[in-house]
PDB file of C-alpha atoms in Angstrom:
ATOM      1  CA  UNK A   1     132.179  53.561 157.153  1.00 55.00           C
ATOM      2  CA  UNK A   2     129.035  53.836 155.726  1.00 59.00           C
ATOM      3  CA  UNK A   3     128.604  54.158 151.513  1.00 60.00           C
ATOM      4  CA  UNK A   4     126.423  56.018 149.944  1.00 61.00           C
ATOM      5  CA  UNK A   5     124.226  54.742 147.348  1.00 61.00           C
ATOM      6  CA  UNK A   6     123.577  57.530 145.174  1.00 61.00           C
ATOM      7  CA  UNK A   7     119.824  57.206 143.641  1.00 62.00           C
ATOM      8  CA  UNK A   8     119.290  55.782 139.797  1.00 59.00           C
ATOM      9  CA  UNK A   9     117.382  57.343 137.844  1.00 58.00           C
ATOM     10  CA  UNK A  10     114.474  55.392 135.821  1.00 70.00           C
ATOM     11  CA  UNK A  11     114.864  55.099 131.864  1.00 73.00           C
ATOM     12  CA  UNK A  12     111.244  57.408 131.584  1.00 73.00           C
ATOM     13  CA  UNK A  13     112.605  59.827 133.972  1.00 73.00           C
ATOM     14  CA  UNK A  14     115.487  60.382 132.406  1.00 73.00           C
ATOM     15  CA  UNK A  15     112.876  60.726 128.856  1.00 78.00           C
ATOM     16  CA  UNK A  16     110.852  62.751 130.835  1.00 77.00           C
ATOM     17  CA  UNK A  17     113.548  65.279 132.276  1.00 73.00           C
ATOM     18  CA  UNK A  18     114.577  65.642 128.777  1.00 75.00           C
ATOM     19  CA  UNK A  19     111.666  66.114 127.287  1.00 78.00           C
ATOM     20  CA  UNK A  20     111.181  69.168 129.189  1.00 78.00           C
ATOM     21  CA  UNK A  21     114.298  70.724 128.862  1.00 76.00           C
ATOM     22  CA  UNK A  22     113.546  70.389 124.933  1.00 79.00           C
ATOM     23  CA  UNK A  23     110.074  72.072 125.484  1.00 79.00           C
ATOM     24  CA  UNK A  24     111.217  74.810 127.576  1.00 83.00           C
ATOM     25  CA  UNK A  25     114.537  75.496 126.331  1.00 77.00           C
ATOM     26  CA  UNK A  26     112.349  75.339 122.443  1.00 83.00           C
ATOM     27  CA  UNK A  27     109.668  77.521 123.992  1.00 75.00           C
ATOM     28  CA  UNK A  28     112.771  80.363 125.533  1.00 74.00           C
ATOM     29  CA  UNK A  29     114.118  79.731 122.476  1.00 78.00           C
ATOM     30  CA  UNK A  30     110.922  80.997 120.704  1.00 73.00           C
ATOM     31  CA  UNK A  31     109.613  84.016 122.849  1.00 77.00           C
ATOM     32  CA  UNK A  32     112.493  85.026 123.850  1.00 73.00           C
ATOM     33  CA  UNK A  33     115.954  84.827 121.196  1.00 75.00           C
ATOM     34  CA  UNK A  34     114.462  84.947 118.312  1.00 72.00           C
ATOM     35  CA  UNK A  35     112.084  88.066 118.906  1.00 71.00           C
ATOM     36  CA  UNK A  36     115.232  89.835 120.765  1.00 72.00           C
ATOM     37  CA  UNK A  37     118.180  88.442 117.858  1.00 73.00           C
ATOM     38  CA  UNK A  38     116.364  87.865 115.042  1.00 72.00           C
ATOM     39  CA  UNK A  39     113.608  91.110 114.752  1.00 74.00           C
ATOM     40  CA  UNK A  40     110.942  87.356 114.733  1.00 82.00           C
ATOM     41  CA  UNK A  41     107.869  87.013 115.994  1.00 78.00           C
ATOM     42  CA  UNK A  42     106.163  84.569 115.060  1.00 78.00           C
ATOM     43  CA  UNK A  43     103.993  83.851 118.162  1.00 78.00           C
ATOM     44  CA  UNK A  44     103.413  87.816 119.485  1.00 78.00           C
ATOM     45  CA  UNK A  45     103.965  87.293 122.996  1.00 73.00           C
ATOM     46  CA  UNK A  46     108.065  88.055 122.307  1.00 70.00           C
ATOM     47  CA  UNK A  47     106.628  92.182 121.249  1.00 73.00           C
ATOM     48  CA  UNK A  48     103.617  91.519 124.622  1.00 74.00           C
ATOM     49  CA  UNK A  49     107.051  90.206 126.777  1.00 73.00           C
ATOM     50  CA  UNK A  50     108.814  92.857 125.209  1.00 74.00           C
ATOM     51  CA  UNK A  51     111.520  91.202 123.871  1.00 67.00           C
ATOM     52  CA  UNK A  52     111.346  92.541 119.934  1.00 68.00           C
ATOM     53  CA  UNK A  53     112.260  95.981 121.835  1.00 68.00           C
ATOM     54  CA  UNK A  54     115.865  94.391 122.436  1.00 67.00           C
ATOM     55  CA  UNK A  55     116.209  93.814 118.724  1.00 66.00           C
ATOM     56  CA  UNK A  56     118.643  95.930 116.550  1.00 65.00           C
ATOM     57  CA  UNK A  57     119.315  94.773 113.185  1.00 64.00           C
ATOM     58  CA  UNK A  58     122.255  94.924 111.630  1.00 59.00           C
ATOM     59  CA  UNK A  59     123.333  98.276 109.657  1.00 51.00           C
ATOM     60  CA  UNK A  60     124.654  97.563 106.114  1.00 48.00           C
ATOM     61  CA  UNK A  61     127.240  98.840 104.441  1.00 47.00           C
ATOM     62  CA  UNK A  62     125.988 103.136 103.700  1.00 45.00           C
ATOM     63  CA  UNK A  63     125.766 103.749 100.370  1.00 50.00           C
ATOM     64  CA  UNK A  64     125.742 107.416  99.307  1.00 48.00           C
ATOM     65  CA  UNK A  65     123.703 108.453  96.229  1.00 46.00           C
ATOM     66  CA  UNK A  66     123.971 111.928  94.082  1.00 49.00           C
ATOM     67  CA  UNK A  67     120.805 113.860  94.871  1.00 52.00           C
ATOM     68  CA  UNK A  68     121.425 116.843  92.888  1.00 54.00           C
ATOM     69  CA  UNK A  69     124.760 117.029  91.613  1.00 53.00           C
ATOM     70  CA  UNK A  70     126.165 118.800  94.422  1.00 53.00           C
ATOM     71  CA  UNK A  71     124.379 117.326  97.813  1.00 61.00           C
ATOM     72  CA  UNK A  72     124.476 113.699  98.143  1.00 63.00           C
ATOM     73  CA  UNK A  73     122.001 111.471 100.778  1.00 67.00           C
ATOM     74  CA  UNK A  74     122.417 108.171 101.993  1.00 75.00           C
ATOM     75  CA  UNK A  75     121.006 105.361  99.803  1.00 78.00           C
ATOM     76  CA  UNK A  76     116.998 104.414 101.152  1.00 82.00           C
ATOM     77  CA  UNK A  77     116.596 101.035 101.997  1.00 82.00           C
ATOM     78  CA  UNK A  78     113.876  98.407 101.537  1.00 82.00           C
ATOM     79  CA  UNK A  79     114.027  98.042 105.593  1.00 79.00           C
ATOM     80  CA  UNK A  80     113.464 101.387 106.415  1.00 77.00           C
ATOM     81  CA  UNK A  81     109.706 101.276 105.542  1.00 85.00           C
ATOM     82  CA  UNK A  82     107.102 102.057 108.005  1.00 87.00           C
ATOM     83  CA  UNK A  83     107.074 101.320 111.266  1.00 86.00           C
ATOM     84  CA  UNK A  84     108.562  97.785 110.424  1.00 84.00           C
ATOM     85  CA  UNK A  85     107.131  93.992 111.558  1.00 84.00           C
ATOM     86  CA  UNK A  86     106.132  94.173 115.259  1.00 86.00           C
ATOM     87  CA  UNK A  87     104.024  96.906 115.415  1.00 89.00           C
ATOM     88  CA  UNK A  88     101.022  95.811 114.445  1.00 91.00           C
ATOM     89  CA  UNK A  89      98.049  97.159 112.505  1.00 92.00           C
ATOM     90  CA  UNK A  90      95.243  98.590 114.413  1.00 93.00           C
ATOM     91  CA  UNK A  91      92.030  97.224 113.726  1.00 94.00           C
ATOM     92  CA  UNK A  92      90.742 100.427 113.360  1.00 95.00           C
ATOM     93  CA  UNK A  93      92.339 100.652 110.095  1.00 95.00           C
ATOM     94  CA  UNK A  94      89.750  97.302 108.445  1.00 96.00           C
ATOM     95  CA  UNK A  95      87.107  99.926 109.520  1.00 96.00           C
ATOM     96  CA  UNK A  96      84.786 100.452 106.910  1.00 97.00           C
ATOM     97  CA  UNK A  97      84.629 103.649 104.682  1.00 97.00           C
ATOM     98  CA  UNK A  98      81.836 106.294 105.709  1.00 97.00           C
ATOM     99  CA  UNK A  99      79.451 106.609 102.907  1.00 96.00           C
ATOM    100  CA  UNK A 100      79.912 110.410 102.829  1.00 97.00           C
ATOM    101  CA  UNK A 101      84.143 112.332 102.424  1.00 97.00           C
ATOM    102  CA  UNK A 102      84.917 115.282 103.391  1.00 98.00           C
ATOM    103  CA  UNK A 103      84.115 118.793 100.833  1.00 97.00           C
ATOM    104  CA  UNK A 104      86.861 119.256  98.889  1.00 97.00           C
ATOM    105  CA  UNK A 105      88.886 122.286  98.935  1.00 97.00           C
ATOM    106  CA  UNK A 106      92.156 123.903  98.347  1.00 98.00           C
ATOM    107  CA  UNK A 107      95.052 125.449 100.572  1.00 98.00           C
ATOM    108  CA  UNK A 108      97.989 126.728  99.470  1.00 98.00           C
ATOM    109  CA  UNK A 109     101.012 126.716 103.294  1.00 97.00           C
ATOM    110  CA  UNK A 110     104.520 127.039 103.945  1.00 97.00           C
ATOM    111  CA  UNK A 111     106.164 125.366 106.432  1.00 97.00           C
ATOM    112  CA  UNK A 112     110.633 126.092 107.336  1.00 97.00           C
ATOM    113  CA  UNK A 113     111.900 123.444 108.274  1.00 97.00           C
ATOM    114  CA  UNK A 114     115.389 124.869 110.010  1.00 97.00           C
ATOM    115  CA  UNK A 115     117.908 123.475 108.654  1.00 96.00           C
ATOM    116  CA  UNK A 116     119.200 120.465 110.524  1.00 95.00           C
ATOM    117  CA  UNK A 117     116.175 119.065 111.713  1.00 96.00           C
ATOM    118  CA  UNK A 118     112.930 117.112 110.789  1.00 96.00           C
ATOM    119  CA  UNK A 119     108.937 118.654 111.102  1.00 96.00           C
ATOM    120  CA  UNK A 120     105.862 116.437 109.838  1.00 97.00           C
ATOM    121  CA  UNK A 121     103.005 118.515 108.188  1.00 97.00           C
ATOM    122  CA  UNK A 122      99.627 116.262 108.604  1.00 97.00           C
ATOM    123  CA  UNK A 123      96.504 116.153 106.886  1.00 98.00           C
ATOM    124  CA  UNK A 124      93.336 114.675 108.795  1.00 98.00           C
ATOM    125  CA  UNK A 125      91.404 111.899 106.433  1.00 98.00           C
ATOM    126  CA  UNK A 126      89.113 109.555 105.642  1.00 98.00           C
ATOM    127  CA  UNK A 127      89.085 106.379 104.894  1.00 98.00           C
ATOM    128  CA  UNK A 128      89.468 106.807 100.860  1.00 98.00           C
ATOM    129  CA  UNK A 129      89.119 110.278 100.203  1.00 98.00           C
ATOM    130  CA  UNK A 130      91.120 112.318  97.744  1.00 98.00           C
ATOM    131  CA  UNK A 131      94.143 114.499  97.901  1.00 98.00           C
ATOM    132  CA  UNK A 132      96.303 116.578  94.619  1.00 98.00           C
ATOM    133  CA  UNK A 133      99.603 117.399  96.256  1.00 98.00           C
ATOM    134  CA  UNK A 134     102.977 119.544  94.505  1.00 98.00           C
ATOM    135  CA  UNK A 135     105.687 120.387  96.740  1.00 98.00           C
ATOM    136  CA  UNK A 136     108.320 122.595  95.980  1.00 97.00           C
ATOM    137  CA  UNK A 137     111.787 123.914  98.232  1.00 97.00           C
ATOM    138  CA  UNK A 138     113.326 127.240  97.794  1.00 95.00           C
ATOM    139  CA  UNK A 139     116.691 125.645  98.070  1.00 93.00           C
ATOM    140  CA  UNK A 140     118.220 122.259  98.604  1.00 91.00           C
ATOM    141  CA  UNK A 141     117.362 118.887  99.032  1.00 95.00           C
ATOM    142  CA  UNK A 142     115.440 117.329 101.815  1.00 96.00           C
ATOM    143  CA  UNK A 143     114.387 113.808 102.614  1.00 95.00           C
ATOM    144  CA  UNK A 144     111.054 113.237 103.323  1.00 96.00           C
ATOM    145  CA  UNK A 145     108.597 109.856 104.364  1.00 96.00           C
ATOM    146  CA  UNK A 146     105.390 110.386 103.999  1.00 97.00           C
ATOM    147  CA  UNK A 147     102.830 108.293 105.244  1.00 96.00           C
ATOM    148  CA  UNK A 148      99.898 107.574 107.453  1.00 97.00           C
ATOM    149  CA  UNK A 149      99.081 107.014 110.881  1.00 96.00           C
ATOM    150  CA  UNK A 150      95.671 105.202 111.559  1.00 96.00           C
ATOM    151  CA  UNK A 151      93.284 106.893 113.754  1.00 95.00           C
ATOM    152  CA  UNK A 152      93.136 104.748 116.402  1.00 94.00           C
ATOM    153  CA  UNK A 153      90.272 105.294 120.085  1.00 91.00           C
ATOM    154  CA  UNK A 154      93.418 103.587 122.349  1.00 88.00           C
ATOM    155  CA  UNK A 155      96.572 104.313 120.773  1.00 86.00           C
ATOM    156  CA  UNK A 156      99.272 101.652 121.579  1.00 83.00           C
ATOM    157  CA  UNK A 157     102.906 102.910 123.274  1.00 84.00           C
ATOM    158  CA  UNK A 158     103.979 101.863 119.594  1.00 86.00           C
ATOM    159  CA  UNK A 159     102.531 103.832 116.905  1.00 90.00           C
ATOM    160  CA  UNK A 160     102.046 102.375 113.149  1.00 94.00           C
ATOM    161  CA  UNK A 161     102.436 103.895 110.590  1.00 94.00           C
ATOM    162  CA  UNK A 162     102.769 103.032 106.471  1.00 95.00           C
ATOM    163  CA  UNK A 163     105.408 105.030 104.845  1.00 95.00           C
ATOM    164  CA  UNK A 164     103.645 105.735 101.282  1.00 96.00           C
ATOM    165  CA  UNK A 165     106.948 107.486  99.495  1.00 94.00           C
ATOM    166  CA  UNK A 166     110.902 107.895 101.466  1.00 94.00           C
ATOM    167  CA  UNK A 167     113.016 109.481  98.948  1.00 94.00           C
ATOM    168  CA  UNK A 168     115.942 112.559  98.917  1.00 94.00           C
ATOM    169  CA  UNK A 169     113.789 115.103  96.944  1.00 94.00           C
ATOM    170  CA  UNK A 170     113.531 119.164  95.051  1.00 95.00           C
ATOM    171  CA  UNK A 171     110.374 119.008  94.374  1.00 97.00           C
ATOM    172  CA  UNK A 172     107.383 116.731  94.673  1.00 97.00           C
ATOM    173  CA  UNK A 173     103.518 115.898  93.048  1.00 97.00           C
ATOM    174  CA  UNK A 174     100.636 113.634  92.900  1.00 97.00           C
ATOM    175  CA  UNK A 175      97.759 112.347  94.300  1.00 97.00           C
ATOM    176  CA  UNK A 176      96.902 109.533  96.057  1.00 98.00           C
ATOM    177  CA  UNK A 177      94.418 108.062  98.520  1.00 98.00           C
ATOM    178  CA  UNK A 178      93.872 107.790 102.496  1.00 98.00           C
ATOM    179  CA  UNK A 179      93.919 103.250 103.146  1.00 97.00           C
ATOM    180  CA  UNK A 180      92.678 103.790 106.201  1.00 97.00           C
ATOM    181  CA  UNK A 181      91.196 106.969 108.553  1.00 98.00           C
ATOM    182  CA  UNK A 182      93.806 108.969 110.478  1.00 97.00           C
ATOM    183  CA  UNK A 183      96.202 111.365 109.566  1.00 97.00           C
ATOM    184  CA  UNK A 184      98.727 111.924 106.318  1.00 98.00           C
ATOM    185  CA  UNK A 185     101.293 113.657 105.751  1.00 97.00           C
ATOM    186  CA  UNK A 186     104.979 114.520 105.338  1.00 97.00           C
ATOM    187  CA  UNK A 187     107.930 113.954 107.695  1.00 97.00           C
ATOM    188  CA  UNK A 188     110.849 116.941 106.545  1.00 97.00           C
ATOM    189  CA  UNK A 189     114.894 116.503 107.457  1.00 97.00           C
ATOM    190  CA  UNK A 190     116.973 118.682 106.313  1.00 96.00           C
ATOM    191  CA  UNK A 191     119.759 117.024 106.136  1.00 94.00           C
ATOM    192  CA  UNK A 192     121.189 120.987 105.449  1.00 93.00           C
ATOM    193  CA  UNK A 193     123.367 123.319 107.066  1.00 94.00           C
ATOM    194  CA  UNK A 194     120.477 126.065 105.768  1.00 95.00           C
ATOM    195  CA  UNK A 195     117.127 126.243 106.371  1.00 97.00           C
ATOM    196  CA  UNK A 196     114.553 125.298 103.795  1.00 97.00           C
ATOM    197  CA  UNK A 197     111.529 126.533 103.194  1.00 97.00           C
ATOM    198  CA  UNK A 198     109.185 124.345 101.442  1.00 98.00           C
ATOM    199  CA  UNK A 199     105.851 125.744  99.164  1.00 98.00           C
ATOM    200  CA  UNK A 200     102.815 123.428  99.581  1.00 98.00           C
ATOM    201  CA  UNK A 201      99.384 122.700  97.226  1.00 98.00           C
ATOM    202  CA  UNK A 202      97.386 120.249  98.754  1.00 98.00           C
ATOM    203  CA  UNK A 203      93.481 119.791  96.198  1.00 98.00           C
ATOM    204  CA  UNK A 204      91.017 117.092  98.311  1.00 98.00           C
ATOM    205  CA  UNK A 205      89.167 115.940 100.980  1.00 98.00           C
ATOM    206  CA  UNK A 206      90.644 116.658 104.260  1.00 98.00           C
ATOM    207  CA  UNK A 207      91.512 118.587 106.916  1.00 97.00           C
ATOM    208  CA  UNK A 208      94.509 120.076 108.343  1.00 93.00           C
ATOM    209  CA  UNK A 209      95.602 119.006 110.562  1.00 81.00           C
TER     210      UNK A 209
END
């Protein structure tokens, strides 16, 4: 009968193997688990490797608010602003402002937002260009996201956008200073069963999209 003597690991080998496993496990946790499960990507590797796309935030309990006495809408939350923390700000956003802005102009346009659908209306603006705006619907309330997208030389797969105002309304006025060169404007969403027409007036330094 042959005796089988299994190899005995030395304490140094055990410690080395344990440390290696700890390092690998920590790296996997930071690169894969945190971005995919919790939406946290401290190294940026999760975004590069695609793990961040797996993250699906838990839907908070939906609150409902009254917007015009007859129509209600889902309460909006801070987490809904912009493109999210995993989409980096394009480097072009930090470009200096031009020495001369676009010429002043003013326009009045009507935008038909079909029932149950959404669409965008944008202005092309230079960094630190200014506009004043006013819009009103002919009936009912629209969800809107007033936001901007950076003009990029090589656009990424996921588009960065910064939200300036998100609300449900039938009328809005304001002034705006573009924080970067690009397309700035409104995404309108009609959650009713009737077409809604927006009457928009703008005045300032811009070009129509």
